Coordinates of C-alpha atoms in Angstrom, one line a residue:
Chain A
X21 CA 47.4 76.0 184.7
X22 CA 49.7 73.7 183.1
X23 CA 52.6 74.3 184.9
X24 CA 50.6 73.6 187.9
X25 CA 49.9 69.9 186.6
X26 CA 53.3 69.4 185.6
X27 CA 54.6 70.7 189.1
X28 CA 52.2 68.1 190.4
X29 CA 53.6 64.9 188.0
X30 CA 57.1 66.2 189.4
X31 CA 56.1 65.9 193.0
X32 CA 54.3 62.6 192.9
X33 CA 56.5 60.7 190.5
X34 CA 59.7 62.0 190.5
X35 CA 61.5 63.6 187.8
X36 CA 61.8 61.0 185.1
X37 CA 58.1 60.0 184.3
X38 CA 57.7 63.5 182.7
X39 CA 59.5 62.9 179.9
X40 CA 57.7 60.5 179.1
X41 CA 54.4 62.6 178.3
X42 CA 53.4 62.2 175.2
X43 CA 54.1 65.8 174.3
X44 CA 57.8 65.1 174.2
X45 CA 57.1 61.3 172.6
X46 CA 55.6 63.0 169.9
X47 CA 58.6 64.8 168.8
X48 CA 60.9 62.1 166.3
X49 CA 64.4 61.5 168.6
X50 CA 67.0 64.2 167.3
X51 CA 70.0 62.0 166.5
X52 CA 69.1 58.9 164.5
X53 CA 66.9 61.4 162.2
X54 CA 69.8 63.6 161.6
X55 CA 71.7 60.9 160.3
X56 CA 68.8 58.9 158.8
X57 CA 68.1 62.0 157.0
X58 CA 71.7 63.2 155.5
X59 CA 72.9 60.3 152.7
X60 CA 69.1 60.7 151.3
X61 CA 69.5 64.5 151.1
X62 CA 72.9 64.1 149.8
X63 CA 72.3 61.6 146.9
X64 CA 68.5 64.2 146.1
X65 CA 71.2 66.7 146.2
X66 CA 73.5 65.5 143.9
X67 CA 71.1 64.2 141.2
X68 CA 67.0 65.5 141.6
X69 CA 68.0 69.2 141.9
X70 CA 70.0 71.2 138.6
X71 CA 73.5 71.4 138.0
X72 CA 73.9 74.5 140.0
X73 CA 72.8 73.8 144.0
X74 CA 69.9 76.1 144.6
X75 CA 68.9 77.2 147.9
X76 CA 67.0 80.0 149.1
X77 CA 68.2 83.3 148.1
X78 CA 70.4 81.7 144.8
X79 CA 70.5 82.6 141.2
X80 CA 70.6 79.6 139.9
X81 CA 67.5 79.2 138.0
X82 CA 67.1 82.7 136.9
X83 CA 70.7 82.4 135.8
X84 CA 69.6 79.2 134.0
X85 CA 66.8 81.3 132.1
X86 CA 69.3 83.8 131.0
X87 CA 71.3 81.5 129.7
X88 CA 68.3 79.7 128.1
X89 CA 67.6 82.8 126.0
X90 CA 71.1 84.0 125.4
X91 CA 71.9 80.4 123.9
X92 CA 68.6 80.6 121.7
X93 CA 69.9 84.1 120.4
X94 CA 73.2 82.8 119.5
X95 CA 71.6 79.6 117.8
X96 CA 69.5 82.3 115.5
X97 CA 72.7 84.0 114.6
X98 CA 74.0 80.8 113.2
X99 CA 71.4 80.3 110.8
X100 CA 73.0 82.6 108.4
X101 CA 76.2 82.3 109.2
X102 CA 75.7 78.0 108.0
X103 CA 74.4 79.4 104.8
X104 CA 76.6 81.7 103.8
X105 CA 79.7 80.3 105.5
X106 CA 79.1 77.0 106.1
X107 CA 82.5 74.5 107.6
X108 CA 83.7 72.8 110.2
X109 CA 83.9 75.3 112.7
X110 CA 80.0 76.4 111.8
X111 CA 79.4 72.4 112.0
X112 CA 80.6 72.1 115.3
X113 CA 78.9 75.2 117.0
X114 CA 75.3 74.1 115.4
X115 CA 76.4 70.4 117.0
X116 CA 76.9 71.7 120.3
X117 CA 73.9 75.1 120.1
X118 CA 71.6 72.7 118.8
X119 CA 71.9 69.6 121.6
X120 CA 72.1 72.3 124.6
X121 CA 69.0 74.2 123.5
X122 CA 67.0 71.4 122.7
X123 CA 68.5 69.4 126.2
X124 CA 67.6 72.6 128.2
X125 CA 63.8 72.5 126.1
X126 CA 63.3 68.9 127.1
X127 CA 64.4 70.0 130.6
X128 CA 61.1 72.1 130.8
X129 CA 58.9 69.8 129.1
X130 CA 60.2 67.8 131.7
X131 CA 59.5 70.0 134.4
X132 CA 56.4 70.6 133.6
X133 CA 55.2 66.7 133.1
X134 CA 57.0 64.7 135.4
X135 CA 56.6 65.1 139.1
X136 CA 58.2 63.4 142.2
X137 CA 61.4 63.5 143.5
X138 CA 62.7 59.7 141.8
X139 CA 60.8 60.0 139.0
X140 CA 62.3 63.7 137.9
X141 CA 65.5 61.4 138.5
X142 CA 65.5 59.0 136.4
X143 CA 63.9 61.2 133.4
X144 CA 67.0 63.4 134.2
X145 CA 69.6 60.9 134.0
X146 CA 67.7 59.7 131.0
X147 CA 67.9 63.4 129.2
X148 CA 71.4 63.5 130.1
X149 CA 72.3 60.2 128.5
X150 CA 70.3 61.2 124.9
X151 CA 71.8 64.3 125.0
X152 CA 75.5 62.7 125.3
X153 CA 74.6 60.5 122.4
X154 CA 73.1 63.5 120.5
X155 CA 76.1 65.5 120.8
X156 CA 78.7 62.4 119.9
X157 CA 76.8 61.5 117.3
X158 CA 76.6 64.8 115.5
X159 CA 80.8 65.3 116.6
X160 CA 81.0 61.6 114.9
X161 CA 79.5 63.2 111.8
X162 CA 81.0 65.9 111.5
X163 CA 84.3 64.2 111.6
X164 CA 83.7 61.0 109.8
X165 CA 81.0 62.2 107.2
X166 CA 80.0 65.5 105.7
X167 CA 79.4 67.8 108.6
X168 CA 75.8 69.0 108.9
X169 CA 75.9 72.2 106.7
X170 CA 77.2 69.9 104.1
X171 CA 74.3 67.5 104.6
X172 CA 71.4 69.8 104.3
X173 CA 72.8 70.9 101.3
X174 CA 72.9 67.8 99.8
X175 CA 69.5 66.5 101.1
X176 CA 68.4 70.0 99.4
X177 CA 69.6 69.3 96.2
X178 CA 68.1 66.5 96.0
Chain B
X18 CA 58.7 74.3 183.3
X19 CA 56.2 75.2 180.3
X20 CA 59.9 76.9 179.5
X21 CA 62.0 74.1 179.6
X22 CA 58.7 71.8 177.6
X23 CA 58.7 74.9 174.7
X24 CA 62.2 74.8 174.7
X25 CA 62.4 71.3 173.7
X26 CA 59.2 71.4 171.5
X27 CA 60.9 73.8 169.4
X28 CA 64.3 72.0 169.1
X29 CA 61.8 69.0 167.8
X30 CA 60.2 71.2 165.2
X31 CA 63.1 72.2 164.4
X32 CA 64.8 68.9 163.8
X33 CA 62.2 67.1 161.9
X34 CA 62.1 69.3 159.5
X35 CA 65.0 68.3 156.5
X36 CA 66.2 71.3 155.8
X37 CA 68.0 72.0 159.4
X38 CA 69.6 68.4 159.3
X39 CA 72.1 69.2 156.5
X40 CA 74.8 71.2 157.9
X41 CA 76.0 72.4 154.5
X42 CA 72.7 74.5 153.7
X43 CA 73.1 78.0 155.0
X44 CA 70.6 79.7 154.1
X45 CA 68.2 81.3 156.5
X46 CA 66.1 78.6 157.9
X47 CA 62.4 78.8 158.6
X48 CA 61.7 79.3 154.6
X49 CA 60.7 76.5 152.1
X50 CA 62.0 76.9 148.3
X51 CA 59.6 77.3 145.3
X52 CA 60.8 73.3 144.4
X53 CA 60.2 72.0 147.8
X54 CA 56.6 74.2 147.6
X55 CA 55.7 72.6 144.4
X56 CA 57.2 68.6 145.3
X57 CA 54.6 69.5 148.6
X58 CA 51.7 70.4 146.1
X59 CA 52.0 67.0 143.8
X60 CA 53.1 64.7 146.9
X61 CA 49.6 65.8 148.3
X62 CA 47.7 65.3 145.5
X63 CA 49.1 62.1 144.8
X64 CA 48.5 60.8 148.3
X65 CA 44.6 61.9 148.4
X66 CA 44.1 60.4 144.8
X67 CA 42.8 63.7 143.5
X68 CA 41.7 63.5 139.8
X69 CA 43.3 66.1 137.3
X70 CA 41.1 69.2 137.1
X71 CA 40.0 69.3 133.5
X72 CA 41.7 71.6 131.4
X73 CA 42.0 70.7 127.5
X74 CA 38.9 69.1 127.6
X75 CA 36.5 71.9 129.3
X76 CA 38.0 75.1 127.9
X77 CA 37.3 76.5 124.4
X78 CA 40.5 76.4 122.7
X79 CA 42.0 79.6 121.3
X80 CA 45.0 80.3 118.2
X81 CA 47.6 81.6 121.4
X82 CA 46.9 78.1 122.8
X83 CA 47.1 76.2 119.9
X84 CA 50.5 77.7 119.0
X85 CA 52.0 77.1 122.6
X86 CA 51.9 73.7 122.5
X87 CA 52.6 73.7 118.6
X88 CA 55.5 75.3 119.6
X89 CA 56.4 72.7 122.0
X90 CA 55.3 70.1 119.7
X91 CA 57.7 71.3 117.2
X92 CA 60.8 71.5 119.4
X93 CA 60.2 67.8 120.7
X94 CA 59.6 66.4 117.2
X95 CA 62.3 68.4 115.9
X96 CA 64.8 67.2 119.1
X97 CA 63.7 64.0 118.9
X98 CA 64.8 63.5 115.0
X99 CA 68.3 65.2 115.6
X100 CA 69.1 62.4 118.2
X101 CA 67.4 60.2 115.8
X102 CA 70.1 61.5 112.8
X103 CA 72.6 61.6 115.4
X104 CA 71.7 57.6 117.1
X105 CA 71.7 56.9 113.2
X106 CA 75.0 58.5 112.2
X107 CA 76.6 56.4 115.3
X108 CA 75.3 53.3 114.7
X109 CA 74.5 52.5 111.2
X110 CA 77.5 51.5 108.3
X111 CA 78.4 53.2 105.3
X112 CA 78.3 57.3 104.8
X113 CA 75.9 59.8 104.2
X114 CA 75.4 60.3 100.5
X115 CA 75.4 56.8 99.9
X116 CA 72.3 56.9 102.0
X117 CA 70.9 59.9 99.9
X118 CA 71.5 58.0 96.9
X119 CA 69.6 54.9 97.7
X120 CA 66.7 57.2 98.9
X121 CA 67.4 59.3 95.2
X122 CA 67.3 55.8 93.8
X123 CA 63.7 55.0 94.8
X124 CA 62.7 57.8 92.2
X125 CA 60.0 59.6 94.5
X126 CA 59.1 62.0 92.5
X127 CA 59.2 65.9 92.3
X128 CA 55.6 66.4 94.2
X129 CA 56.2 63.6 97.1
X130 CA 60.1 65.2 97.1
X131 CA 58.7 69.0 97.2
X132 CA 55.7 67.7 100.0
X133 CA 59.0 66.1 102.5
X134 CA 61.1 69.2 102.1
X135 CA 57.9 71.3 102.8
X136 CA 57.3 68.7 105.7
X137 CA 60.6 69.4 107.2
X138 CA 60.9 73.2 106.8
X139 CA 57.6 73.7 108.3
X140 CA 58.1 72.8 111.8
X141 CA 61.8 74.4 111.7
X142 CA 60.3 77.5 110.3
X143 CA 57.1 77.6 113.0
X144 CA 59.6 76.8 115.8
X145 CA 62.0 79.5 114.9
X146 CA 59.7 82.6 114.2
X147 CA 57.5 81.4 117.3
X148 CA 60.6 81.7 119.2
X149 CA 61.7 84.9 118.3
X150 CA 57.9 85.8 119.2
X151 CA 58.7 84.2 122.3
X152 CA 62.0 86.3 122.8
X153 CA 60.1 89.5 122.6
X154 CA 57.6 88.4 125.4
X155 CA 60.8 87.5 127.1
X156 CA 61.8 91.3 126.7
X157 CA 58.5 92.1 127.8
X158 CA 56.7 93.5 124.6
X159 CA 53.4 92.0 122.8
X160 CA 51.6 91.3 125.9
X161 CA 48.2 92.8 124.5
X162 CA 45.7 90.5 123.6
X163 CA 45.4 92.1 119.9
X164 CA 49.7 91.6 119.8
X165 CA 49.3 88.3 120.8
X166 CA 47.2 87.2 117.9
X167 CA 48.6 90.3 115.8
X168 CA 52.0 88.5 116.1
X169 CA 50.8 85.1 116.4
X170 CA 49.0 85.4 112.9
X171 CA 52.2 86.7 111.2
X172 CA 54.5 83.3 112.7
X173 CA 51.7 81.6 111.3
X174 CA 51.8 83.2 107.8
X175 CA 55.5 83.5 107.8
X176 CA 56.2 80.2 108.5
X177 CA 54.0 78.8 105.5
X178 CA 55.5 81.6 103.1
X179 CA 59.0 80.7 104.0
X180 CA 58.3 76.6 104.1
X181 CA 57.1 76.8 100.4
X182 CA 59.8 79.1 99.1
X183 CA 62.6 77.0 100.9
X184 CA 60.6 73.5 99.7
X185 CA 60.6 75.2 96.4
X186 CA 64.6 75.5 96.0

């Protein structure tokens, strides 16, 4: 039945006029969307989704997780090993465990509470930065001051 | 002709929809991820102004509740001072001990001393035998209801036992 009315448009106005039924108007215009489209998707890319580019059918979070748990593992293992052997090298590995596993924690807290593509953006980049600072600080400390085993020893004996 | 107007109807679909305008995602098309699923849920509910269902206020709350967002509570506070020691370490002069000597020199006391220690083992003990809890879910075992307050009853007790004998050295 349709066809029938289109055949008819066709006959009595010509070609042309049927693409201008609003069928067709309705559709956005291919080309300037494509590239209207692309820079936004490329910056979202690049800073609202994780580290690792996750499309369908990746690993990426579920690698995260693992990682998630592994590191938290590992951080419970160095409990001991700061009391019994504590140093530089114990120092350093508590600096770095300790600011991933609490970055990553954030992270979820994060994803959980804040929601919107610019808004999970800018409390990203804001993790990122306090994590940097986190992790120089406790380097600077460990360097230029007593290293962290050393400290909770002392703050202990007081 | 219906041909030709599907033809071009589907190209449209196709086209307006993000995902097929960037040429360097190769996945299958047609499929949304979990992310763009959830950003679709909250854009929505933003747009029609929908209020928050009640939650914390309307249900009755239970120990297993309580100690998930202790446990949460306890690994912000306990991030948060870390950058705070870190920030401090950075920005402030001197060293360390001169630091712990000045606090030393305000002669607290033993009880206020003992109550500060216990106030900062605490939340490192909860967070830590919580976590391990957690770990085991993670492993899948102490689903049952009676595990779950089994278990979270011991954190409980263990972290108090362990925060007073560490306080107490």
């Amino acid at each position: 039945m349709a066809s029938v009315v289109r055949l008819s448009c066709v006959c009595r106005r010509g070609f042309k006029p049927l693409f201008y039924q609003s069928t067709l108007l309705s559709r956005p215009l291919a080309i300037p969307h494509k590239y209207q489209e692309q820079p936004h998707l490329l910056t979202a890319r690049i800073h609202a989704s994780q580290a690792l580019y996750a499309g369908p059918g990746s690993k990426a979070a579920s690698l995260h997780w693992t990682a998630e748990r592994v590191l938290s593992i590992l951080l419970l293992s160095m409990g001991p090993v700061a009391y019994f052997n504590p140093g530089p090298v114990i120092d350093y590995s508590l600096a770095a465990a300790l600011t991933l596993h609490g970055h990553w924690g954030l992270g979820q807290v994060m994803t959980d509470y804040v929601h919107g593509e610019s808004k999970m953006k800018a409390a990203k980049a804001s993790l990122f930065l306090l994590s940097t600072v986190t992790f120089a600080g406790l380097c600077y400390f460990n360097y230029n001051d007593v290293g962290i085993c050393k400290a909770v020893a002392l703050l202990w004996s007081k | 002709m219906a041909l030709l107007l599907r033809t071009l109807g589907r190209q449209g679909i196709c086209l307006s929809r993000p995902q097929y305008t960037v040429p360097f995602r190769h996945a299958a098309p047609m499929g949304t991820t979990a992310k763009e699923e959830m950003n679709k849920f909250w854009a929505k509910n933003t747009r029609l102004n929908r209020p928050m269902s009640p939650h914390i206020t309307v249900y009755k709350w239970s120990v297993p509740m309580m100690m998930s967002i202790a446990h949460r509570g306890t690994g912000v506070g306990l991030s948060g001072a870390i950058s705070a020691f870190a920030l401090a370490a950075l920005v402030l002069p001197g060293n360390y001990p001169d630091y712990l000597d000045m606090i030393h020199s305000l002669s607290v006391g033993p009880g206020l001393i003992g109550l500060a220690k216990f106030g900062i083992a605490f939340p490192v003990s909860f967070h830590t035998y919580n976590g391990i809890r957690h770990l085991f879910w993670d492993i899948g075992k102490g689903f049952k209801i009676p595990d779950v307050y089994r278990t979270g009853y011991t954190v409980i007790g263990l972290s108090i036992v362990t925060s007073i004998a560490v306080a107490l050295l």
